[in-house]
Amino acid sequence: MKLNQELQYRLGVASRAIAAILGGYVVTALATALLALILPMVRIDAVLTATLLSFTVYTCAVLWVFAARSAFRAWIGIVLPAAILGLGLLAQRSFA
């Protein structure tokens, strides 16, 4: 019984680490791309501002993943914003 609980714990941590690294990267990339398109500035300033904000977005994503109650909630907290940002990016690209 103890081995099963230990394995479950380790898999949960591994899942959170993957969510933080890969999911955080996806959320950050989508947020940066969307911000670069929608910020009301000269293009180079918008890209620079979005890139600088990406460090904050990635940090918040990693913090969220390890602060969530379960690995499932951590994944939901990464997938849902990624989907919303992706849809926003697609909508912005279709209007431009």
mmCIF file of C-alpha atoms in Angstrom:
data_model
loop_
_atom_site.group_PDB
_atom_site.id
_atom_site.type_symbol
_atom_site.label_atom_id
_atom_site.label_comp_id
_atom_site.label_asym_id
_atom_site.label_seq_id
_atom_site.Cartn_x
_atom_site.Cartn_y
_atom_site.Cartn_z
ATOM 1 C CA MET A 1 0.000 0.000 0.000
ATOM 2 C CA LYS A 2 2.784 2.406 0.869
ATOM 3 C CA LEU A 3 4.521 1.769 -2.470
ATOM 4 C CA ASN A 4 1.324 2.658 -4.331
ATOM 5 C CA GLN A 5 0.962 5.951 -2.455
ATOM 6 C CA GLU A 6 4.612 6.812 -3.031
ATOM 7 C CA LEU A 7 4.319 6.048 -6.743
ATOM 8 C CA GLN A 8 1.156 8.135 -6.957
ATOM 9 C CA TYR A 9 2.917 11.046 -5.260
ATOM 10 C CA ARG A 10 5.908 10.820 -7.588
ATOM 11 C CA LEU A 11 3.706 10.671 -10.677
ATOM 12 C CA GLY A 12 1.807 13.724 -9.443
ATOM 13 C CA VAL A 13 5.033 15.666 -9.018
ATOM 14 C CA ALA A 14 6.278 14.535 -12.440
ATOM 15 C CA SER A 15 2.977 15.568 -14.007
ATOM 16 C CA ARG A 16 3.185 18.986 -12.359
ATOM 17 C CA ALA A 17 6.752 19.426 -13.548
ATOM 18 C CA ILE A 18 5.731 18.649 -17.130
ATOM 19 C CA ALA A 19 2.771 21.012 -16.816
ATOM 20 C CA ALA A 20 5.025 23.743 -15.464
ATOM 21 C CA ILE A 21 7.743 23.357 -18.077
ATOM 22 C CA LEU A 22 5.797 22.561 -21.248
ATOM 23 C CA GLY A 23 2.412 24.019 -20.375
ATOM 24 C CA GLY A 24 3.962 27.146 -18.959
ATOM 25 C CA TYR A 25 5.946 27.581 -22.148
ATOM 26 C CA VAL A 26 2.842 27.210 -24.314
ATOM 27 C CA VAL A 27 0.838 29.683 -22.223
ATOM 28 C CA THR A 28 3.734 32.130 -22.251
ATOM 29 C CA ALA A 29 4.249 31.856 -26.008
ATOM 30 C CA LEU A 30 0.554 32.381 -26.714
ATOM 31 C CA ALA A 31 0.293 35.310 -24.307
ATOM 32 C CA THR A 32 3.379 36.940 -25.787
ATOM 33 C CA ALA A 33 2.121 36.554 -29.346
ATOM 34 C CA LEU A 34 -1.310 37.910 -28.468
ATOM 35 C CA LEU A 35 0.059 40.841 -26.492
ATOM 36 C CA ALA A 36 2.450 41.733 -29.302
ATOM 37 C CA LEU A 37 -0.546 42.011 -31.616
ATOM 38 C CA ILE A 38 -3.026 43.838 -29.392
ATOM 39 C CA LEU A 39 -0.912 46.307 -27.428
ATOM 40 C CA PRO A 40 -1.652 49.827 -28.718
ATOM 41 C CA MET A 41 1.957 50.832 -29.395
ATOM 42 C CA VAL A 42 4.435 50.990 -32.202
ATOM 43 C CA ARG A 43 5.098 47.389 -33.322
ATOM 44 C CA ILE A 44 8.641 47.149 -31.929
ATOM 45 C CA ASP A 45 7.565 48.575 -28.574
ATOM 46 C CA ALA A 46 4.622 46.157 -28.393
ATOM 47 C CA VAL A 47 6.897 43.193 -29.127
ATOM 48 C CA LEU A 48 9.463 44.326 -26.572
ATOM 49 C CA THR A 49 6.809 44.908 -23.903
ATOM 50 C CA ALA A 50 5.172 41.539 -24.600
ATOM 51 C CA THR A 51 8.536 39.802 -24.415
ATOM 52 C CA LEU A 52 9.376 41.433 -21.098
ATOM 53 C CA LEU A 53 5.953 40.500 -19.715
ATOM 54 C CA SER A 54 6.514 36.894 -20.783
ATOM 55 C CA PHE A 55 8.878 36.379 -17.851
ATOM 56 C CA THR A 56 6.075 37.300 -15.467
ATOM 57 C CA VAL A 57 3.565 35.090 -17.266
ATOM 58 C CA TYR A 58 5.890 32.072 -17.138
ATOM 59 C CA THR A 59 6.648 32.620 -13.463
ATOM 60 C CA CYS A 60 2.934 32.846 -12.630
ATOM 61 C CA ALA A 61 2.210 29.682 -14.621
ATOM 62 C CA VAL A 62 4.872 27.726 -12.732
ATOM 63 C CA LEU A 63 3.656 29.072 -9.394
ATOM 64 C CA TRP A 64 0.087 28.128 -10.268
ATOM 65 C CA VAL A 65 1.035 24.567 -11.192
ATOM 66 C CA PHE A 66 2.742 23.893 -7.883
ATOM 67 C CA ALA A 67 0.159 25.778 -5.804
ATOM 68 C CA ALA A 68 -2.831 23.863 -7.183
ATOM 69 C CA ARG A 69 -4.420 21.238 -4.946
ATOM 70 C CA SER A 70 -3.941 18.398 -7.408
ATOM 71 C CA ALA A 71 -2.115 17.665 -10.626
ATOM 72 C CA PHE A 72 -5.465 17.571 -12.427
ATOM 73 C CA ARG A 73 -6.313 21.114 -11.302
ATOM 74 C CA ALA A 74 -2.830 22.213 -12.286
ATOM 75 C CA TRP A 75 -3.362 20.896 -15.816
ATOM 76 C CA ILE A 76 -6.800 22.518 -16.018
ATOM 77 C CA GLY A 77 -5.214 25.794 -14.893
ATOM 78 C CA ILE A 78 -2.744 25.539 -17.767
ATOM 79 C CA VAL A 79 -4.939 24.116 -20.535
ATOM 80 C CA LEU A 80 -7.856 26.503 -20.037
ATOM 81 C CA PRO A 81 -5.821 29.732 -20.319
ATOM 82 C CA ALA A 82 -3.874 28.238 -23.234
ATOM 83 C CA ALA A 83 -7.120 27.510 -25.064
ATOM 84 C CA ILE A 84 -8.488 30.999 -24.373
ATOM 85 C CA LEU A 85 -5.244 32.656 -25.475
ATOM 86 C CA GLY A 86 -5.106 30.456 -28.567
ATOM 87 C CA LEU A 87 -8.650 31.379 -29.528
ATOM 88 C CA GLY A 88 -7.884 35.036 -28.919
ATOM 89 C CA LEU A 89 -4.811 34.790 -31.109
ATOM 90 C CA LEU A 90 -6.793 33.110 -33.875
ATOM 91 C CA ALA A 91 -9.520 35.751 -33.618
ATOM 92 C CA GLN A 92 -6.972 38.560 -33.727
ATOM 93 C CA ARG A 93 -5.226 37.053 -36.740
ATOM 94 C CA SER A 94 -8.500 36.639 -38.614
ATOM 95 C CA PHE A 95 -9.414 40.301 -38.083
ATOM 96 C CA ALA A 96 -6.023 41.609 -39.172
#
